[in-house]
CSV table of C-alpha atoms in Angstrom, one decimal:
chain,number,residue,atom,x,y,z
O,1,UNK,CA,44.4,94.9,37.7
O,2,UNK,CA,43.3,93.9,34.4
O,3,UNK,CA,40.0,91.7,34.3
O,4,UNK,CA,41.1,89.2,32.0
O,5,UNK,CA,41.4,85.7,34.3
O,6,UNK,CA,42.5,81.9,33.1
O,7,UNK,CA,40.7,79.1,34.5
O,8,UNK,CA,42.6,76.4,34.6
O,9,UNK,CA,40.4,73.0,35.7
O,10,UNK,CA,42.4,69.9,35.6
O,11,UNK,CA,39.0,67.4,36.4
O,12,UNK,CA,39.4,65.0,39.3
O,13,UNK,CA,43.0,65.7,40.1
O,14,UNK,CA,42.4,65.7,43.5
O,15,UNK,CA,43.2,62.9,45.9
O,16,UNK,CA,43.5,61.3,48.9
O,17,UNK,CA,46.9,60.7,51.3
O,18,UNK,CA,48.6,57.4,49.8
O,19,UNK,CA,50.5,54.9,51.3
O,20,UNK,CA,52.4,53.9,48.0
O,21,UNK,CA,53.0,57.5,48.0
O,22,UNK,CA,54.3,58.0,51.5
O,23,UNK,CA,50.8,59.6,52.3
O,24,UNK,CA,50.9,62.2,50.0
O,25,UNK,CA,48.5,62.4,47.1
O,26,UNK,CA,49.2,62.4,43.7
O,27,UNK,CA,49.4,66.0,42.9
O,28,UNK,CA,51.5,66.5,46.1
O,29,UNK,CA,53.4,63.9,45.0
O,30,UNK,CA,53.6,65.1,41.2
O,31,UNK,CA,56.3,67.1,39.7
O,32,UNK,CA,54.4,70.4,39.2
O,33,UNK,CA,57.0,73.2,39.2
O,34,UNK,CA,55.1,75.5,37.4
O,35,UNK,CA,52.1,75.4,40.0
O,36,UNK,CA,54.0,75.1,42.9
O,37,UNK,CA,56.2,78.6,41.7
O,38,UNK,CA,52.5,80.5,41.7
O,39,UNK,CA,51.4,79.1,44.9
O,40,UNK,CA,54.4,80.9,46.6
O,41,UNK,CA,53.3,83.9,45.2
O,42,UNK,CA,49.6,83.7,44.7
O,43,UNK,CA,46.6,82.8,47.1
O,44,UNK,CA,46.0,79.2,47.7
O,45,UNK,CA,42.7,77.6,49.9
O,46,UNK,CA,39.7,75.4,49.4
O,47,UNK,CA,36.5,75.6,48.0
O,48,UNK,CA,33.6,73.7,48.4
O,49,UNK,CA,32.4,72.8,45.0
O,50,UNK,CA,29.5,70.6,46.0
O,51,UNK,CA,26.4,71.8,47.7
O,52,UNK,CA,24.9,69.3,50.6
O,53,UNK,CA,22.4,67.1,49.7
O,54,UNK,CA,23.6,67.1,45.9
O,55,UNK,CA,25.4,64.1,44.1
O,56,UNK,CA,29.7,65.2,43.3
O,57,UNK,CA,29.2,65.3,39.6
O,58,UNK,CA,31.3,67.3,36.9
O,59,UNK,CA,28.0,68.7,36.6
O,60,UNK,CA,27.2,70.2,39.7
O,61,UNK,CA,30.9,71.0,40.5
O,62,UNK,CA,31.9,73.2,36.9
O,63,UNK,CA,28.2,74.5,37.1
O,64,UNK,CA,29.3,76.0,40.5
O,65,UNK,CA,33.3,76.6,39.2
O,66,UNK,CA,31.5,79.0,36.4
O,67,UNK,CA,29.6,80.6,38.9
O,68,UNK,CA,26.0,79.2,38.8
O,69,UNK,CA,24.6,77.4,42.0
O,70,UNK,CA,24.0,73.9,41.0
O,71,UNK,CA,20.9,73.6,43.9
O,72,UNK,CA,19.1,76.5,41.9
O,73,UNK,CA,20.0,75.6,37.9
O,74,UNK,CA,20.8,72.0,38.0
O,75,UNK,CA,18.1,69.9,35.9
O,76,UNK,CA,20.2,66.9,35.5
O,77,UNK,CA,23.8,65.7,33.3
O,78,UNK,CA,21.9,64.8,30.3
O,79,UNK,CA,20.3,68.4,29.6
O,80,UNK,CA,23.8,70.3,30.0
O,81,UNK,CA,25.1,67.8,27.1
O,82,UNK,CA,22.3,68.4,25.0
O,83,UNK,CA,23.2,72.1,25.5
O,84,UNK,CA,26.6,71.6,23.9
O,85,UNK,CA,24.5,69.5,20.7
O,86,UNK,CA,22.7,72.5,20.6
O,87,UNK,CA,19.3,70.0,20.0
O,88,UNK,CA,16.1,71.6,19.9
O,89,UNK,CA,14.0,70.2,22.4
O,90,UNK,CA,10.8,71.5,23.8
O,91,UNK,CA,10.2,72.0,27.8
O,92,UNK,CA,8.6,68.7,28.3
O,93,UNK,CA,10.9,66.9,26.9
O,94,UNK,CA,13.2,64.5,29.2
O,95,UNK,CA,17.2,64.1,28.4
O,96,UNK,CA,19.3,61.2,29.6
O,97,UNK,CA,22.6,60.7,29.4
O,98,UNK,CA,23.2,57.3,27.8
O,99,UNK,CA,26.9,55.6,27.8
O,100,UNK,CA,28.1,52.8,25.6
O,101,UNK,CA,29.3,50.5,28.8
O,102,UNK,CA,30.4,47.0,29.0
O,103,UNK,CA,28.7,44.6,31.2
O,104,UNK,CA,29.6,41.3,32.3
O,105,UNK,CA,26.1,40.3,31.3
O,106,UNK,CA,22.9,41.9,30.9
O,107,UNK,CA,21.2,40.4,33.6
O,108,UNK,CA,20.7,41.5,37.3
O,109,UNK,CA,23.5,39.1,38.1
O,110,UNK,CA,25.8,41.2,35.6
O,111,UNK,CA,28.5,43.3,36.7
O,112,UNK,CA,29.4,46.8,35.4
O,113,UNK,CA,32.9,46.4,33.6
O,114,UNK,CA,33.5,49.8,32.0
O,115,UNK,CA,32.3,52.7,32.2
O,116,UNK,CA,33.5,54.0,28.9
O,117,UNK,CA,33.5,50.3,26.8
O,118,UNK,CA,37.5,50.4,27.0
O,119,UNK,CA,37.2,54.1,26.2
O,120,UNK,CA,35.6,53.3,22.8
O,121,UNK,CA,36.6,55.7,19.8
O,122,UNK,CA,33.9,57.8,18.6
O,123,UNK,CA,33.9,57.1,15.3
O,124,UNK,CA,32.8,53.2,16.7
O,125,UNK,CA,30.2,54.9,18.7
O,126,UNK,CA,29.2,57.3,16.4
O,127,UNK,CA,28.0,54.1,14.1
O,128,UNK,CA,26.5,52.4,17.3
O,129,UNK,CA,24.5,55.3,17.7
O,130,UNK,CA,23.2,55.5,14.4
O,131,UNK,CA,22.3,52.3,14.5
O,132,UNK,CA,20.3,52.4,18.0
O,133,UNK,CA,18.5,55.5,16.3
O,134,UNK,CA,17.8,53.7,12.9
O,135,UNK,CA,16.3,50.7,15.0
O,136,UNK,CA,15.0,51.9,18.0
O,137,UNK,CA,14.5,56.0,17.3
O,138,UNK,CA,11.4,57.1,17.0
O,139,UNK,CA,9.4,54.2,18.8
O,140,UNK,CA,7.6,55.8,22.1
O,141,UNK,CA,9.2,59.2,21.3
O,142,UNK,CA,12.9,57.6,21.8
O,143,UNK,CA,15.8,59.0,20.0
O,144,UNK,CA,19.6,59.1,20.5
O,145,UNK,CA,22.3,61.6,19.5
O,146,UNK,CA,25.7,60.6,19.1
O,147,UNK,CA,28.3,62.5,21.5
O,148,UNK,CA,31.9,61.5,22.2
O,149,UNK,CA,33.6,58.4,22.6
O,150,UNK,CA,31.4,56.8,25.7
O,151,UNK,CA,29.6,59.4,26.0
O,152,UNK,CA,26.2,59.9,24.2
O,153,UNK,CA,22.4,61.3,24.8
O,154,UNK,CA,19.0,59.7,24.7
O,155,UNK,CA,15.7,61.7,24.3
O,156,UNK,CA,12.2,61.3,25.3
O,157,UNK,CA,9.6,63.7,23.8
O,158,UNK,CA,7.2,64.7,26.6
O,159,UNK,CA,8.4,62.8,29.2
O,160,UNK,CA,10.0,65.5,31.7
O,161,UNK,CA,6.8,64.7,34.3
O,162,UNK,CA,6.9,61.2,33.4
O,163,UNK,CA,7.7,58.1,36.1
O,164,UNK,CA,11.3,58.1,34.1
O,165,UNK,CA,12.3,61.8,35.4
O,166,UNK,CA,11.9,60.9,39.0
O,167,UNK,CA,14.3,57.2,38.7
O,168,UNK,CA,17.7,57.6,39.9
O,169,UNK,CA,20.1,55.5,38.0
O,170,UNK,CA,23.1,55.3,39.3
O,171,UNK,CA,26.3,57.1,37.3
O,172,UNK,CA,28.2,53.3,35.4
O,173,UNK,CA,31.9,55.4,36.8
O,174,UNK,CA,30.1,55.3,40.3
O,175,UNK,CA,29.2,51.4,40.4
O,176,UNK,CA,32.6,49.5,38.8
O,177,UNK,CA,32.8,46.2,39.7
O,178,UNK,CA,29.8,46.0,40.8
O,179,UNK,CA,26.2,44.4,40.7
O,180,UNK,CA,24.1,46.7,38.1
O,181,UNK,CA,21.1,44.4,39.6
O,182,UNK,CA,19.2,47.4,41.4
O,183,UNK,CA,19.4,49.6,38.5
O,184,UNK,CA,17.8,47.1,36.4
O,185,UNK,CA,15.1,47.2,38.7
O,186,UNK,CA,14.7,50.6,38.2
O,187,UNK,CA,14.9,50.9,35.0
O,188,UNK,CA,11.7,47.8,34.4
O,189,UNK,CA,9.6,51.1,35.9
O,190,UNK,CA,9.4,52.8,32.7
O,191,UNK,CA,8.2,50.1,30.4
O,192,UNK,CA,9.0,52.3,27.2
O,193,UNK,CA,12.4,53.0,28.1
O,194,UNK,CA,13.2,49.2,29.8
O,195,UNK,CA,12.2,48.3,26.4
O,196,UNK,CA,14.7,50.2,24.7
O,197,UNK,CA,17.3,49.4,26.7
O,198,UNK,CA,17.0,45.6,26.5
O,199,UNK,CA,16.9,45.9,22.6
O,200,UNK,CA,20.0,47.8,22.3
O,201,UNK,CA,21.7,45.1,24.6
O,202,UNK,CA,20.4,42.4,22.1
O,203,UNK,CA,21.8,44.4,18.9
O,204,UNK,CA,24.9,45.1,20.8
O,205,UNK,CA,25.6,41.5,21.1
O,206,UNK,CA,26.0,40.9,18.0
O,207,UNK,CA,29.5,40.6,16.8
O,208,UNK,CA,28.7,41.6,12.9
O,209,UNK,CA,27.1,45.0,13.7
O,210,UNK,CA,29.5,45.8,16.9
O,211,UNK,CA,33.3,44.8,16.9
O,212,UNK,CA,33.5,46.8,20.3
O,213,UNK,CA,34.0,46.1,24.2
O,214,UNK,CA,30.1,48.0,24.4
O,215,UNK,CA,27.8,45.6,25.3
O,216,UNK,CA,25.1,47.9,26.6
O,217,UNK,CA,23.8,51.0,27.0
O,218,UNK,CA,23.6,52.9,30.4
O,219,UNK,CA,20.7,55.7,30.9
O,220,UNK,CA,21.1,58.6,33.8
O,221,UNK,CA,21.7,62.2,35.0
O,222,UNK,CA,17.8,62.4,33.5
O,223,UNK,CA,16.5,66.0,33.5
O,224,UNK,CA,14.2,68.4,31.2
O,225,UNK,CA,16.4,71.1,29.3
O,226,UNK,CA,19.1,73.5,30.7
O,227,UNK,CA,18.5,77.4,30.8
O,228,UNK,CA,21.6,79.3,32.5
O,229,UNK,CA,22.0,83.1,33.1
O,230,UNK,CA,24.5,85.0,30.4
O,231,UNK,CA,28.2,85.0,31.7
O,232,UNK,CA,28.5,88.0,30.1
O,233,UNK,CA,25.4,89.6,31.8
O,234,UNK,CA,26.3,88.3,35.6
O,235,UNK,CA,30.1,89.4,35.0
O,236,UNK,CA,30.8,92.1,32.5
O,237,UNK,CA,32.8,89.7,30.3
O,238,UNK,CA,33.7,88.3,27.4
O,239,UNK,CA,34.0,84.3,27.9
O,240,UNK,CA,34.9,81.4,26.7
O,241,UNK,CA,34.8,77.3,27.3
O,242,UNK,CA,37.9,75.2,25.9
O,243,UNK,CA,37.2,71.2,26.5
O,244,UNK,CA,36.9,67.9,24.8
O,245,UNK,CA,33.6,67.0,26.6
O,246,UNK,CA,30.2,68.1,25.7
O,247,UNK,CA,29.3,68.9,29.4
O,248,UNK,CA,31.7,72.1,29.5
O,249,UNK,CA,30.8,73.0,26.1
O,250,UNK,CA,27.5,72.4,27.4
O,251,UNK,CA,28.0,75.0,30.3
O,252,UNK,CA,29.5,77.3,28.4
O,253,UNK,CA,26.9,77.2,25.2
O,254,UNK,CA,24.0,77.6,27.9
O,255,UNK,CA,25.5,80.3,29.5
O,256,UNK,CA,25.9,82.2,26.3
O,257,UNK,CA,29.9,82.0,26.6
O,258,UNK,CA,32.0,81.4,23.0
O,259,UNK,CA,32.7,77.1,22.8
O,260,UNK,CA,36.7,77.2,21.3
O,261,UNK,CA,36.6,73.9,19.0
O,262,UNK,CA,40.2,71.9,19.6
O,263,UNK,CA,40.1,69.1,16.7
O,264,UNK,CA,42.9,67.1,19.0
O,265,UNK,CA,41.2,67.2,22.1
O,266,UNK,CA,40.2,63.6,23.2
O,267,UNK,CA,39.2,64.2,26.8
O,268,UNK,CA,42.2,61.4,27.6
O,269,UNK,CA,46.0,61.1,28.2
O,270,UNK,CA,46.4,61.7,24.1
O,271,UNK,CA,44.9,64.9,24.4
O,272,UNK,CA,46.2,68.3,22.0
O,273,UNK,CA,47.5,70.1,24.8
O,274,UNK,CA,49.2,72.6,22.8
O,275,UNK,CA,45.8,73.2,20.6
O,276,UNK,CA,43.8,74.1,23.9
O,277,UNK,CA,47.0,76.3,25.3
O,278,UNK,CA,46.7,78.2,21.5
O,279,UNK,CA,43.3,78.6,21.6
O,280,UNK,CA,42.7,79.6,24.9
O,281,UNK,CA,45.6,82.4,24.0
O,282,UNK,CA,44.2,83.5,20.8
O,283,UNK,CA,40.5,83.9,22.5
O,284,UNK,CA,42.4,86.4,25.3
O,285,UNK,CA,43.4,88.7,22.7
O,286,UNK,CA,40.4,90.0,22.3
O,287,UNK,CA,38.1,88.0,25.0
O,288,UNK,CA,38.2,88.6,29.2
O,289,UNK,CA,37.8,85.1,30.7
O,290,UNK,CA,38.5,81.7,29.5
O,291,UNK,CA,37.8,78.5,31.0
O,292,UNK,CA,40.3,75.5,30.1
O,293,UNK,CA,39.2,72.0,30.9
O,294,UNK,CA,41.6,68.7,31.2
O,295,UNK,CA,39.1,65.4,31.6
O,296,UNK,CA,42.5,63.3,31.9
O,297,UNK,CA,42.9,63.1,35.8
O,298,UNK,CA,39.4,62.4,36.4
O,299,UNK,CA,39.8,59.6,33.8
O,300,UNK,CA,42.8,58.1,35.7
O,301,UNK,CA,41.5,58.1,39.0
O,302,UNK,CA,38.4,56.0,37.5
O,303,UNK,CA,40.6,53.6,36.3
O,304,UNK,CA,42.3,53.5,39.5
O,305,UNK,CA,45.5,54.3,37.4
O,306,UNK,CA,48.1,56.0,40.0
O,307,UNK,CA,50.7,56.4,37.6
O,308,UNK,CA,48.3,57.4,34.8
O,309,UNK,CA,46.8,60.5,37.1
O,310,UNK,CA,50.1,61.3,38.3
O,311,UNK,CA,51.4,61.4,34.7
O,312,UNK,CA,48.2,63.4,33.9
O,313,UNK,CA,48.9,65.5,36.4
O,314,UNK,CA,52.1,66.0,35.3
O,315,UNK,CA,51.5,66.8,31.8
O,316,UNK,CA,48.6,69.4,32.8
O,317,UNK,CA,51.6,71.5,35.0
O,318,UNK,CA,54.1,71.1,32.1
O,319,UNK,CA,52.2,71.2,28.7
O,320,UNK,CA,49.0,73.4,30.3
O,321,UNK,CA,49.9,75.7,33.3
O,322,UNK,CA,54.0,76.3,32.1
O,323,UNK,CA,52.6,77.8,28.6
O,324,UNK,CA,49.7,79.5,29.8
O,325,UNK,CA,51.9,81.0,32.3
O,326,UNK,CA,55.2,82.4,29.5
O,327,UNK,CA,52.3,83.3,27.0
O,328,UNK,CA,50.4,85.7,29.8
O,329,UNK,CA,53.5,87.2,31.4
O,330,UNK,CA,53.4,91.1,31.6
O,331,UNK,CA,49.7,90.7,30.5
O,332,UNK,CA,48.1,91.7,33.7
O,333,UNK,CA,46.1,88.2,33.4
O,334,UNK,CA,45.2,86.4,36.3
O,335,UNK,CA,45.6,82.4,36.6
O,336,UNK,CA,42.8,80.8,38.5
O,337,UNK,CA,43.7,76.6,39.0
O,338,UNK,CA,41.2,74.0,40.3
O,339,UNK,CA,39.7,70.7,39.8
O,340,UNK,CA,36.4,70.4,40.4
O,341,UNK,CA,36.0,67.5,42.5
O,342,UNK,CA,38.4,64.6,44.0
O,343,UNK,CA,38.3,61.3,42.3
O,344,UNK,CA,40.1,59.0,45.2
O,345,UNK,CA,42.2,55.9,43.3
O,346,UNK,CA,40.8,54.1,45.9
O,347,UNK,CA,37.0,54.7,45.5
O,348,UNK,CA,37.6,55.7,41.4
O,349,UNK,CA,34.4,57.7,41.7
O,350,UNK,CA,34.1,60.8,42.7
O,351,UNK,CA,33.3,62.1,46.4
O,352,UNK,CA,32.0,65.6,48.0
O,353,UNK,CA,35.6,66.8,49.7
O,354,UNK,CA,36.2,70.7,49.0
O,355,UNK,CA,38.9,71.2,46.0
O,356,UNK,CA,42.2,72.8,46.5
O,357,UNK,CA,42.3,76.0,44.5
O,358,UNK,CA,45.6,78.2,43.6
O,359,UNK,CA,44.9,82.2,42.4
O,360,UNK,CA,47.9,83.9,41.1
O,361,UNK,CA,48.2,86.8,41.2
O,362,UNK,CA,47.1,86.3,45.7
O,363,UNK,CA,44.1,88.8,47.2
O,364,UNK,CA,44.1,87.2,50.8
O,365,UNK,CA,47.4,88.1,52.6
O,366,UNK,CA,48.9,84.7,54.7
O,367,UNK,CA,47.9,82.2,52.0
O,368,UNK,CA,50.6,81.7,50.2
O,369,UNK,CA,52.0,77.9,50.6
O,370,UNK,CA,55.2,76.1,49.6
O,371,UNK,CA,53.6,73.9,46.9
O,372,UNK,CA,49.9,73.2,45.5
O,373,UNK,CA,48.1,70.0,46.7
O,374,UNK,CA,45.9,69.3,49.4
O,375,UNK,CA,47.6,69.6,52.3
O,376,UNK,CA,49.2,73.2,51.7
O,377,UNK,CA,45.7,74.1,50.6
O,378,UNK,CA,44.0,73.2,53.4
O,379,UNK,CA,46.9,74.6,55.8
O,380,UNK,CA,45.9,78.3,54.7
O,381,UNK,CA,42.9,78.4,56.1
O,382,UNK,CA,41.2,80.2,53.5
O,383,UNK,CA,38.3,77.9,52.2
O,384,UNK,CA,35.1,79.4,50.3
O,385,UNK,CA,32.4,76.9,51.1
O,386,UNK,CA,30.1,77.8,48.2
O,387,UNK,CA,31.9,77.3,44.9
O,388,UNK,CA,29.6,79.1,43.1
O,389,UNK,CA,31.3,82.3,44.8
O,390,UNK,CA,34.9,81.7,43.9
O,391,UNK,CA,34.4,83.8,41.0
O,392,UNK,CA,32.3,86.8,42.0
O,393,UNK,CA,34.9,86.8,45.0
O,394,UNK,CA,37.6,86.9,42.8
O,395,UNK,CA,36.2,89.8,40.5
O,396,UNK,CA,35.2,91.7,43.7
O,397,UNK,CA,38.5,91.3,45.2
O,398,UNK,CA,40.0,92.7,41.6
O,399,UNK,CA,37.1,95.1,41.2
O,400,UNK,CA,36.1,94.0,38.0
């Protein structure tokens, strides 16, 4: 068996039963031929991709996905972005990740309206950021670095033992609709910072500097920097990360892996399948293992979109796993297909469940199923409940 293996993650495509959907969830009630044709012949269980006691984050969930246990490594969201920036930062320093979110007012009677300030386009945040950093950067060792769309980071020099590393904010995509009162609280126990962010709001207000939904900025998944051990050390192999968000490229760049640039990858419904599907291709020519990532379903199931995540789950069968599939046949190259955590439609946040996974070509004789979703998964009784050994069992089972 060659060792070359595709990891195929669509984020969040898991689910809960549905009543709409005649209690199936969406992927079981998707039209995924493609998967459902290597579940009959590959290996199809569960895998526990959240440790107890930790928070079900992309994080902690792809951390464990690319073999890494999140209760050993795991220094917070904000740090694994700044990995992807590649920023210099020094061991004290503390890392936030900050979001451009819309409010319903900046008070502790305000709401939290969206998580992603109607999924704002970066070039709109990129400016907002650069004008946070021209007027706020640099007082009390504050700066912030433009990311992607919503999705940005916020730097404190020195502060990784400060009162600010030990607050727990809340994740915005964990609290919609609801009161961001407590938070506020917690955020008036770091002066410097509560300073900051109350600024930001003020210059976010105004229409002439912001024609955007954001309103505010949102601080969390605080940490001090990343350090990750070599993918190609641990396993032998040549890898490679494939995503539109910085906290794969993040994974990947810490753990020492290539970070395959798609210019048309959004992270959304819009996204360059065929780009990632090319590149990931091209890189297993000469490379061993590549990890493909689709943010869509996880997007979906936080707008509480059932149509949207079924459509995203659609398009991730047809325009991900059908190609990846023709363009390895006869290549000896294993397919390995996950999410990495369930985002419900009715809680659109993320919860703790184990993940249905799918490996084609199977290693565990009985557990093959008639499609891939939850329910098949779960009825094979094979379930890993440390995600952060799906991968060395897979390689062992190959004998990479």
């Amino acid at each position: 068996m060659s060792k070359k293996i595709a990891f195929l993650i669509a984020d969040g495509m898991g689910d809960w039963p549905i009543a709409a959907l005649a209690g199936k969830t969406p992927l079981e009630s998707a039209h995924t031929p493609h998967m459902d044709a290597l579940a009959r012949e590959g290996s199809v269980g569960l895998c526990r991709t959240v440790p107890e006691g930790l928070p079900p984050g992309s994080d902690i969930a792809n951390m464990a996905l690319l073999g890494c246990n999140p209760a050993v490594f795991h220094t917070g969201r904000g740090p694994i972005e700044a990995a992807a920036q590649g920023l210099e930062l020094a061991p004290e320093d503390l890392i936030w990740r900050c979001n451009l979110v819309q409010v319903s007012q900046w008070s502790e009677a305000g709401i939290m309206v969206d998580y992603s300030a109607g999924h704002i386009d970066s070039d709109t945040a990129g400016r907002l950021i650069t004008l946070l950093r021209k007027q706020l950067g640099g007082n009390n060792g504050l700066d912030f670095h433009a990311g992607v769309q919503y999705r940005h980071l916020l730097t404190q020099s020195g502060r990784a033992q400060g009162d600010e590393a030990r607050l727990f904010i809340r994740p915005p995509h964990d609290i919609l609709d609801q009161p961001i009162g407590e938070d506020l609280q917690r955020f008036q126990q770091a002066p410097a910072l509560w300073e900051a962010i109350n600024k930001a709001a003020k210059l976010l207000a105004d229409p002439a500097l912001n024609p955007s939904q954001a309103n505010a900025i949102w601080p969390w998944g605080q940490g001090k920097p990343l350090r990750l051990p070599f993918f190609a050390e641990r396993f032998g192999m040549r890898g490679a990360v494939i995503s539109a968000v910085d906290l794969i490229k993040g994974l990947g760049r810490a753990m020492g892996m290539t970070v395959a640039e798609v210019p048309g990858a959004t992270g959304y419904l819009d996204t360059d399948y065929a780009g990632k599907v090319r590149t990931a291709l091209d890189f297993l020519d000469q490379g061993d293992f590549v990890f493909v990532h689709v943010e869509a379903p996880d997007e979906c199931g936080h707008q509480g979109s059932l149509e949207n995540k079924v459509r995203a789950i659609e398009d991730f069968d047809a325009q991900v796993v059908g190609p990846m599939r023709a363009g390895l046949a006869d290549q000896g190259c294993a397919m390995l297909i996950a999410c990495d955590h369930l985002t419900p439609l009715v809680k659109r946040t993320h919860v703790a469940d184990p993940v249905p996974f799918l490996l084609w070509p199977g290693i565990s004789a009985g557990a093959t199923a008639n499609g891939f979703g939850e329910t098949q998964a779960a009825s094979t009784g094979l379930i890993l409940e440390q995600g952060e050994e799906l991968l060395p069992w897979i390689l062992r089972s190959f004998k990479v």
